[in-house]
Short mmCIF file of C-alpha atoms in Angstrom, two decimals:
data_model
loop_
_atom_site.label_atom_id
_atom_site.label_comp_id
_atom_site.label_asym_id
_atom_site.label_seq_id
_atom_site.Cartn_x
_atom_site.Cartn_y
_atom_site.Cartn_z
CA MET A 1 0.01 -0.03 -0.05
CA SER A 2 1.29 3.42 -0.94
CA ASN A 3 2.05 5.98 1.76
CA PRO A 4 -0.75 8.56 1.62
CA GLY A 5 1.64 11.28 2.75
CA SER A 6 4.08 10.88 -0.16
CA SER A 7 3.75 13.00 -3.10
CA PRO A 8 4.08 11.90 -6.77
CA THR A 9 6.74 14.39 -7.10
CA SER A 10 8.92 13.05 -4.42
CA ALA A 11 8.38 9.37 -5.46
CA SER A 12 9.40 10.24 -9.04
CA ALA A 13 12.56 12.01 -7.76
CA HIS A 14 13.49 8.94 -5.70
CA HIS A 15 12.95 6.65 -8.59
CA ASP A 16 15.29 8.80 -10.78
CA HIS A 17 17.91 8.84 -8.14
CA ALA A 18 17.77 4.99 -7.65
CA HIS A 19 18.33 4.52 -11.36
CA ALA A 20 21.05 7.18 -11.98
CA PRO A 21 23.76 5.69 -14.16
CA LEU A 22 26.75 4.54 -12.35
CA CYS A 23 30.36 3.92 -13.67
CA ARG A 24 31.02 0.21 -13.58
CA PRO A 25 34.51 0.22 -12.17
CA CYS A 26 34.17 2.66 -9.29
CA GLY A 27 30.42 3.17 -8.91
CA ALA A 28 30.51 6.98 -9.09
CA PRO A 29 27.66 8.67 -10.80
CA THR A 30 28.30 9.53 -14.47
CA THR A 31 27.29 12.69 -16.19
CA ALA A 32 24.89 11.15 -18.63
CA PRO A 33 21.23 11.97 -17.71
CA THR A 34 18.63 9.12 -17.34
CA PRO A 35 16.61 8.92 -20.56
CA ALA A 36 12.90 9.64 -20.33
CA PRO A 37 10.88 6.44 -20.54
CA TRP A 38 9.05 5.72 -23.85
CA SER A 39 5.33 6.05 -23.67
CA GLY A 40 2.77 4.33 -25.81
CA THR A 41 1.19 7.76 -26.36
CA SER A 42 4.35 9.02 -28.11
CA ASP A 43 4.14 10.00 -31.78
CA SER A 44 6.58 7.26 -32.85
CA PRO A 45 7.62 3.84 -31.52
CA PRO A 46 10.85 3.51 -29.62
CA PRO A 47 13.89 2.72 -31.93
CA ALA A 48 14.82 -1.04 -32.29
CA TYR A 49 17.22 -1.77 -29.54
CA ARG A 50 20.82 -2.48 -30.95
CA PRO A 51 23.39 -3.16 -28.22
CA ILE A 52 26.75 -1.56 -28.93
CA ARG A 53 28.43 -4.35 -27.17
CA LEU A 54 27.55 -7.85 -26.23
CA PRO A 55 27.56 -9.00 -22.62
CA ALA A 56 31.01 -10.54 -21.71
CA ILE A 57 31.46 -13.51 -19.39
CA ASN A 58 34.55 -11.60 -17.89
CA ALA A 59 32.51 -8.43 -17.03
CA PRO A 60 32.89 -7.47 -13.36
CA THR A 61 30.07 -9.13 -11.26
CA ASN A 62 31.05 -7.48 -8.00
CA THR A 63 30.47 -3.84 -8.82
CA ALA A 64 28.37 -3.23 -5.64
CA SER A 65 31.11 -4.65 -3.23
CA ILE A 66 33.71 -2.55 -5.00
CA VAL A 67 31.50 0.61 -4.60
CA LEU A 68 30.82 0.05 -0.86
CA SER A 69 34.45 -1.04 -0.04
CA PRO A 70 36.67 1.71 1.58
CA VAL A 71 39.27 3.56 -0.56
CA PRO A 72 42.86 2.09 0.11
CA GLN A 73 44.90 4.64 2.12
CA PRO A 74 48.64 5.18 1.97
CA LEU A 75 50.57 3.31 4.65
CA PRO A 76 54.20 3.47 5.55
CA VAL A 77 56.39 0.41 4.64
CA PRO A 78 57.40 -1.55 7.86
CA PRO A 79 61.20 -1.79 7.70
CA ALA A 80 63.17 -4.99 7.80
CA ALA A 81 65.90 -4.59 10.23
CA PRO A 82 69.16 -6.63 10.00
CA PRO A 83 70.18 -9.39 10.54
CA HIS A 84 68.24 -10.70 7.50
CA ALA A 85 67.59 -14.27 6.83
CA PHE A 86 66.85 -14.06 3.03
CA GLN A 87 65.14 -17.17 1.45
CA THR A 88 63.85 -18.14 -1.99
CA PRO A 89 60.22 -16.93 -2.10
CA THR A 90 57.50 -19.39 -2.77
CA LYS A 91 53.78 -19.42 -3.91
CA ARG A 92 51.26 -19.80 -1.06
CA ILE A 93 47.81 -18.73 -2.43
CA ALA A 94 45.65 -21.33 -3.76
CA SER A 95 42.03 -20.50 -2.55
CA PRO A 96 39.80 -17.49 -1.63
CA ASP A 97 40.48 -18.39 1.94
CA ASP A 98 44.19 -17.74 1.16
CA ILE A 99 43.33 -14.50 -0.41
CA ALA A 100 41.42 -13.30 2.72
CA ARG A 101 44.33 -14.48 4.87
CA PHE A 102 46.74 -12.33 2.81
CA HIS A 103 44.63 -9.18 2.88
CA ALA A 104 44.27 -9.54 6.65
CA SER A 105 48.07 -9.94 7.12
CA LEU A 106 50.46 -6.99 7.88
CA HIS A 107 52.19 -7.30 4.54
CA GLY A 108 48.84 -7.64 2.58
CA ARG A 109 47.60 -4.35 4.15
CA HIS A 110 50.93 -2.53 3.74
CA PHE A 111 51.54 -3.70 0.25
CA LEU A 112 48.32 -2.08 -0.81
CA GLY A 113 49.12 0.86 1.34
CA PHE A 114 52.41 1.16 -0.57
CA VAL A 115 50.71 1.32 -4.00
CA ALA A 116 48.33 4.07 -2.51
CA ALA A 117 51.33 5.97 -1.11
CA LEU A 118 53.03 5.83 -4.64
CA SER A 119 49.83 7.06 -6.13
CA ALA A 120 49.40 9.97 -3.61
CA SER A 121 52.98 11.05 -4.19
CA VAL A 122 52.36 12.07 -7.60
CA HIS A 123 49.02 14.13 -7.22
CA GLY A 124 49.28 16.92 -9.80
CA ARG A 125 52.70 16.03 -11.09
CA LYS A 126 53.48 15.82 -14.75
CA LEU A 127 56.30 13.29 -15.96
CA SER A 128 58.50 16.11 -16.93
CA ASP A 129 58.08 18.18 -13.64
CA PRO A 130 61.32 18.50 -11.55
CA LEU A 131 61.42 15.97 -8.81
CA PRO A 132 60.96 17.31 -5.17
CA ALA A 133 64.19 15.47 -4.09
CA ALA A 134 67.25 14.44 -6.17
CA PRO A 135 66.90 10.74 -7.26
CA SER A 136 68.72 8.51 -4.77
CA ALA A 137 71.49 6.07 -5.66
CA ALA A 138 68.92 3.24 -5.66
CA VAL A 139 66.49 5.03 -7.88
CA SER A 140 69.36 5.69 -10.47
CA ALA A 141 70.42 1.97 -10.13
CA LEU A 142 66.83 0.96 -10.96
CA LEU A 143 66.86 3.16 -14.11
CA ASP A 144 70.21 1.69 -15.15
CA LEU A 145 68.56 -1.76 -14.64
CA ILE A 146 65.76 -0.99 -17.04
CA SER A 147 68.33 0.54 -19.57
CA ALA A 148 70.31 -2.62 -19.42
CA LEU A 149 67.22 -4.80 -20.06
CA THR A 150 66.34 -2.56 -22.94
CA ALA A 151 69.75 -3.19 -24.48
CA LEU A 152 69.33 -6.95 -24.24
CA VAL A 153 66.37 -6.67 -26.76
CA ALA A 154 68.62 -5.81 -29.42
CA SER A 155 70.56 -9.00 -28.93
CA ALA A 156 67.45 -11.11 -29.15
CA PRO A 157 65.64 -9.87 -32.34
CA PRO A 158 62.12 -11.34 -33.01
CA LEU A 159 62.26 -14.46 -34.97
CA PRO A 160 59.86 -15.26 -38.06
CA HIS A 161 56.76 -16.99 -36.79
CA ASN A 162 53.23 -17.50 -37.99
CA SER A 163 51.25 -16.95 -34.80
CA ARG A 164 49.53 -13.69 -33.81
CA TYR A 165 51.05 -13.79 -30.36
CA GLY A 166 54.25 -15.22 -28.69
CA ASN A 167 57.38 -14.65 -30.67
CA PRO A 168 59.72 -17.39 -29.36
CA ALA A 169 62.69 -14.88 -29.23
CA PHE A 170 61.21 -13.69 -26.08
CA ARG A 171 62.37 -16.84 -24.35
CA LEU A 172 65.93 -16.03 -25.44
CA TRP A 173 65.50 -12.32 -24.05
CA HIS A 174 64.27 -13.81 -20.82
CA GLU A 175 67.16 -16.25 -20.61
CA LYS A 176 69.59 -13.34 -21.00
CA LEU A 177 67.69 -11.62 -18.08
CA THR A 178 67.99 -14.79 -15.86
CA ASP A 179 71.64 -14.83 -16.63
CA SER A 180 72.32 -11.27 -15.51
CA VAL A 181 69.58 -10.83 -12.73
CA SER A 182 71.97 -11.40 -9.85
CA ASP A 183 74.39 -8.87 -11.12
CA LEU A 184 71.68 -6.31 -11.74
CA ILE A 185 70.25 -6.60 -8.28
CA ALA A 186 73.72 -6.46 -6.66
CA ARG A 187 74.17 -3.03 -8.19
CA ILE A 188 71.01 -1.95 -6.45
CA THR A 189 71.85 -3.45 -3.07
CA SER A 190 75.34 -2.00 -3.18
CA THR A 191 73.76 1.49 -2.77
CA ALA A 192 72.66 0.61 0.78
CA ALA A 193 74.25 2.49 3.64
CA SER A 194 75.78 -0.86 4.87
CA PRO A 195 75.85 -3.21 1.78
CA ALA A 196 77.25 -6.00 3.87
CA ASP A 197 73.80 -6.31 5.74
CA LEU A 198 72.14 -7.15 2.33
CA ALA A 199 74.62 -9.89 1.45
CA GLY A 200 72.55 -12.72 -0.22
CA ALA A 201 69.58 -10.52 -1.00
CA GLU A 202 69.53 -11.54 -4.58
CA VAL A 203 68.21 -15.10 -3.64
CA GLU A 204 64.90 -13.42 -2.51
CA LEU A 205 64.75 -10.45 -4.82
CA ALA A 206 65.56 -12.12 -8.19
CA PRO A 207 62.29 -14.19 -8.35
CA TYR A 208 60.20 -11.00 -8.01
CA LEU A 209 62.18 -9.31 -10.78
CA LEU A 210 62.24 -12.40 -13.08
CA ASP A 211 58.46 -12.51 -12.89
CA SER A 212 58.04 -8.84 -13.58
CA PHE A 213 58.36 -8.91 -17.27
CA GLY A 214 56.24 -11.81 -18.37
CA ASN A 215 56.24 -15.59 -18.46
CA ALA A 216 58.98 -17.17 -20.70
CA THR A 217 57.01 -20.50 -21.20
CA ARG A 218 53.71 -19.01 -22.15
CA ILE A 219 55.12 -15.80 -23.64
CA ASP A 220 52.63 -13.62 -22.02
CA TYR A 221 52.30 -10.70 -19.68
CA GLY A 222 49.49 -9.27 -17.46
CA THR A 223 48.64 -7.60 -14.14
CA GLY A 224 50.09 -10.30 -12.12
CA HIS A 225 53.55 -9.66 -13.68
CA GLU A 226 53.08 -5.96 -13.10
CA THR A 227 52.18 -6.61 -9.47
CA ASN A 228 55.26 -8.52 -9.03
CA PHE A 229 57.32 -5.44 -10.14
CA ALA A 230 55.46 -3.55 -7.46
CA ALA A 231 56.26 -6.31 -4.98
CA PHE A 232 59.96 -6.08 -6.06
CA LEU A 233 59.82 -2.19 -5.24
CA TYR A 234 58.06 -2.97 -1.96
CA CYS A 235 60.91 -5.34 -0.95
CA LEU A 236 63.46 -2.71 -1.76
CA ALA A 237 61.51 -0.28 0.40
CA ARG A 238 61.51 -2.77 3.25
CA LEU A 239 65.26 -2.94 3.00
CA GLY A 240 65.46 0.84 3.25
CA LEU A 241 66.90 1.22 -0.40
CA ILE A 242 63.77 3.20 -1.37
CA THR A 243 62.29 5.64 1.06
CA GLU A 244 59.19 7.88 1.06
CA PRO A 245 60.89 10.97 -0.33
CA ASP A 246 61.91 8.70 -3.40
CA TYR A 247 58.34 7.88 -4.11
CA PRO A 248 57.75 10.61 -6.68
CA ALA A 249 60.85 9.53 -8.62
CA VAL A 250 59.73 5.79 -8.30
CA VAL A 251 56.60 6.54 -10.11
CA LEU A 252 57.58 9.42 -12.56
CA ARG A 253 60.93 7.93 -13.49
CA VAL A 254 61.25 4.37 -12.57
CA PHE A 255 57.64 3.12 -13.22
CA ALA A 256 57.29 5.33 -16.27
CA ALA A 257 60.54 3.71 -17.73
CA TYR A 258 59.18 0.25 -16.70
CA LEU A 259 55.96 0.86 -18.53
CA SER A 260 57.75 2.22 -21.65
CA PHE A 261 60.01 -0.92 -21.60
CA MET A 262 57.07 -3.19 -21.22
CA ARG A 263 55.41 -1.57 -24.33
CA THR A 264 58.60 -2.30 -26.14
CA LEU A 265 58.56 -6.02 -25.01
CA GLN A 266 54.85 -6.32 -25.94
CA ASP A 267 55.36 -4.84 -29.43
CA THR A 268 58.66 -6.58 -30.23
CA TYR A 269 57.67 -10.16 -29.01
CA GLN A 270 53.84 -9.86 -29.42
CA LEU A 271 53.40 -10.97 -25.72
CA GLU A 272 49.96 -12.50 -25.22
CA PRO A 273 47.67 -10.75 -22.65
CA ALA A 274 47.81 -13.06 -19.44
CA GLY A 275 44.28 -13.74 -18.23
CA SER A 276 42.96 -10.80 -20.21
CA HIS A 277 39.35 -9.55 -19.48
CA GLY A 278 38.92 -8.67 -23.12
CA VAL A 279 36.92 -5.60 -23.67
CA TRP A 280 36.06 -5.55 -19.93
CA GLY A 281 39.57 -4.83 -18.96
CA LEU A 282 41.20 -1.44 -18.67
CA ASP A 283 43.95 -2.40 -21.02
CA ASP A 284 45.13 -5.96 -22.04
CA PHE A 285 48.21 -5.73 -19.89
CA HIS A 286 48.34 -2.91 -17.34
CA PHE A 287 46.41 -1.53 -14.29
CA LEU A 288 48.81 0.46 -12.24
CA PRO A 289 49.60 3.23 -14.77
CA PHE A 290 45.87 4.05 -14.80
CA ILE A 291 46.06 4.52 -10.96
CA PHE A 292 49.17 6.60 -11.05
CA GLY A 293 48.09 8.55 -14.11
CA ALA A 294 44.77 9.40 -12.69
CA ALA A 295 46.56 10.70 -9.54
CA GLN A 296 48.77 12.96 -11.79
CA LEU A 297 45.62 14.61 -13.25
CA ILE A 298 43.87 15.23 -9.89
CA ASP A 299 42.75 18.95 -9.75
CA HIS A 300 43.99 19.67 -13.19
CA LYS A 301 42.34 22.98 -14.32
CA TYR A 302 41.35 21.84 -17.80
CA MET A 303 41.55 18.15 -18.47
CA LYS A 304 38.70 16.08 -17.11
CA PRO A 305 38.09 12.35 -17.45
CA LYS A 306 35.98 13.00 -20.55
CA SER A 307 39.03 14.62 -22.16
CA ILE A 308 40.28 11.19 -23.20
CA HIS A 309 37.84 11.61 -26.23
CA ASN A 310 39.70 14.55 -27.53
CA PRO A 311 42.48 13.31 -29.99
CA ASP A 312 44.37 16.69 -29.56
CA ILE A 313 44.56 16.27 -25.90
CA LEU A 314 45.94 12.70 -26.23
CA GLU A 315 48.44 13.82 -28.82
CA ASN A 316 49.74 16.69 -26.93
CA PHE A 317 49.72 15.45 -23.34
CA SER A 318 50.25 11.69 -23.42
CA LYS A 319 53.92 12.15 -22.83
CA GLU A 320 53.15 13.92 -19.63
CA TYR A 321 50.52 11.77 -18.14
CA MET A 322 50.47 8.00 -17.90
CA TYR A 323 46.69 7.73 -17.98
CA LEU A 324 46.44 9.55 -21.39
CA ALA A 325 49.45 7.56 -22.66
CA CYS A 326 47.69 4.37 -21.80
CA VAL A 327 44.46 5.45 -23.55
CA ALA A 328 46.33 6.59 -26.64
CA TYR A 329 48.13 3.19 -26.80
CA VAL A 330 44.80 1.30 -26.45
CA LYS A 331 43.29 3.46 -29.28
CA LYS A 332 46.49 2.75 -31.47
CA ILE A 333 46.22 -1.07 -31.15
CA LYS A 334 42.56 -1.57 -31.04
CA LYS A 335 40.08 -0.79 -33.94
CA GLY A 336 36.53 0.21 -33.98
CA PRO A 337 34.37 2.49 -31.85
CA PHE A 338 36.08 3.10 -28.37
CA ALA A 339 32.84 2.46 -26.48
CA GLU A 340 32.87 -1.12 -28.04
CA HIS A 341 36.54 -2.21 -27.59
CA SER A 342 37.16 -0.49 -24.38
CA PRO A 343 33.74 0.00 -22.49
CA MET A 344 35.24 0.11 -18.91
CA LEU A 345 37.45 3.09 -19.99
CA ASP A 346 34.50 4.72 -21.88
CA ASP A 347 32.44 4.47 -18.56
CA ILE A 348 35.11 5.83 -16.49
CA SER A 349 35.24 8.92 -18.77
CA GLY A 350 31.78 9.88 -17.50
CA VAL A 351 33.07 10.17 -13.83
CA PRO A 352 32.95 13.97 -12.73
CA ASN A 353 36.62 14.31 -11.68
CA TRP A 354 40.00 12.49 -11.52
CA LYS A 355 39.97 12.09 -7.72
CA LYS A 356 36.97 9.92 -8.10
CA VAL A 357 38.66 7.97 -10.82
CA ASN A 358 41.67 7.55 -8.70
CA SER A 359 39.85 6.30 -5.77
CA GLY A 360 37.76 4.08 -7.69
CA LEU A 361 40.70 2.45 -9.58
CA LEU A 362 42.45 1.79 -6.20
CA LYS A 363 39.47 -0.20 -4.94
CA MET A 364 39.00 -1.85 -8.27
CA TYR A 365 42.76 -2.87 -8.16
CA LYS A 366 42.26 -4.67 -4.79
CA ALA A 367 39.05 -6.35 -5.99
CA GLU A 368 40.06 -7.29 -9.50
CA VAL A 369 43.77 -7.96 -9.17
CA LEU A 370 44.77 -8.42 -5.45
CA GLU A 371 41.76 -10.44 -4.70
CA LYS A 372 41.65 -12.78 -7.80
CA VAL A 373 43.20 -16.39 -7.15
CA PRO A 374 44.10 -16.71 -10.77
CA ILE A 375 46.29 -13.74 -10.50
CA MET A 376 47.56 -14.05 -6.88
CA GLN A 377 48.31 -17.73 -7.12
CA HIS A 378 51.55 -16.73 -8.58
CA PHE A 379 52.38 -14.07 -5.96
CA LEU A 380 55.61 -15.05 -3.90
CA PHE A 381 56.25 -14.93 -0.22
CA GLY A 382 59.52 -15.00 1.63
CA SER A 383 61.20 -13.17 4.61
CA LEU A 384 60.38 -9.68 3.13
CA ILE A 385 56.76 -10.36 2.25
CA LYS A 386 55.81 -12.95 4.91
CA TRP A 387 52.99 -15.43 4.71
CA GLU A 388 51.22 -15.56 8.07
CA ASP A 389 49.71 -19.01 8.78
#
């Protein structure tokens, strides 16, 4: 029975509010108005419904839980004090219960807090902006590492093959990486205040780095590999090689170089997307540059989320903002209407501001990457990222 005290106007307003369009990834209201319902008294019948995209089995199904979840907040990295007992890290996650145990643990919380802190460190900063602090020796060593890996690509040129994905020359490149990984890590640990305290760290750090650039057997790459690179950086932070003043340089210099290098590997060796969500993913390969890129654009005077549809903005500013660079890359490699091949990014473009985009993507990263068994079953645990039984 209807409430006699309610008015038709208030009921209609409540109905419109309840059905306001929401962004799929973060749940924020979009700017598109709710269309007026068609009435049988109209002069013409409604147009035939033609969906611009078919439902996908990989479409996110837990949108409500993502919307209601708290925004991950920056947390300090707990330092690992010497003496260290470095060990070869192993896989421990095999079920949703293991996922829950990881997120309830100290390092589960602080790893996500580390990602949020990296994001917060680049609010309003362009890639070309001067750094607030000079790059530390560890940051410089990380940049040298990526330069060295880039040079290895020339020594392993792509081989002729008939498949769309998976040039077998990637296995040769990865073999060269494996051969040099201990030396590359030693150059980073040698920048410590007391390098002797980090003797033997390569045994624990190497598996994270080796899994940061794709799988040599499957010749693929995805957000799990990207997360391993973030875990490698987290381990360096635990050892005191990276500190909070370094965070802007870690994102704007190191991670930007890592992203550029991964595009080189993807294009050179046709890496297959690992566990791709197809059109329902942000990108076939990456997630973190969208988070960091949205943080860069927070409070920008002119560019809004909808600006990704402006070709001139993408052309002129993609070298300054990671989010725009990622969108430009998607538009370069995918053909057809943007709303069809990238509906998730298209939906996000309707969110009012970059702060909502950034917070929504942080929540989505936790739900769609760090809480997914198929991705996190490959995550590694040792003495620096401990598994708590």
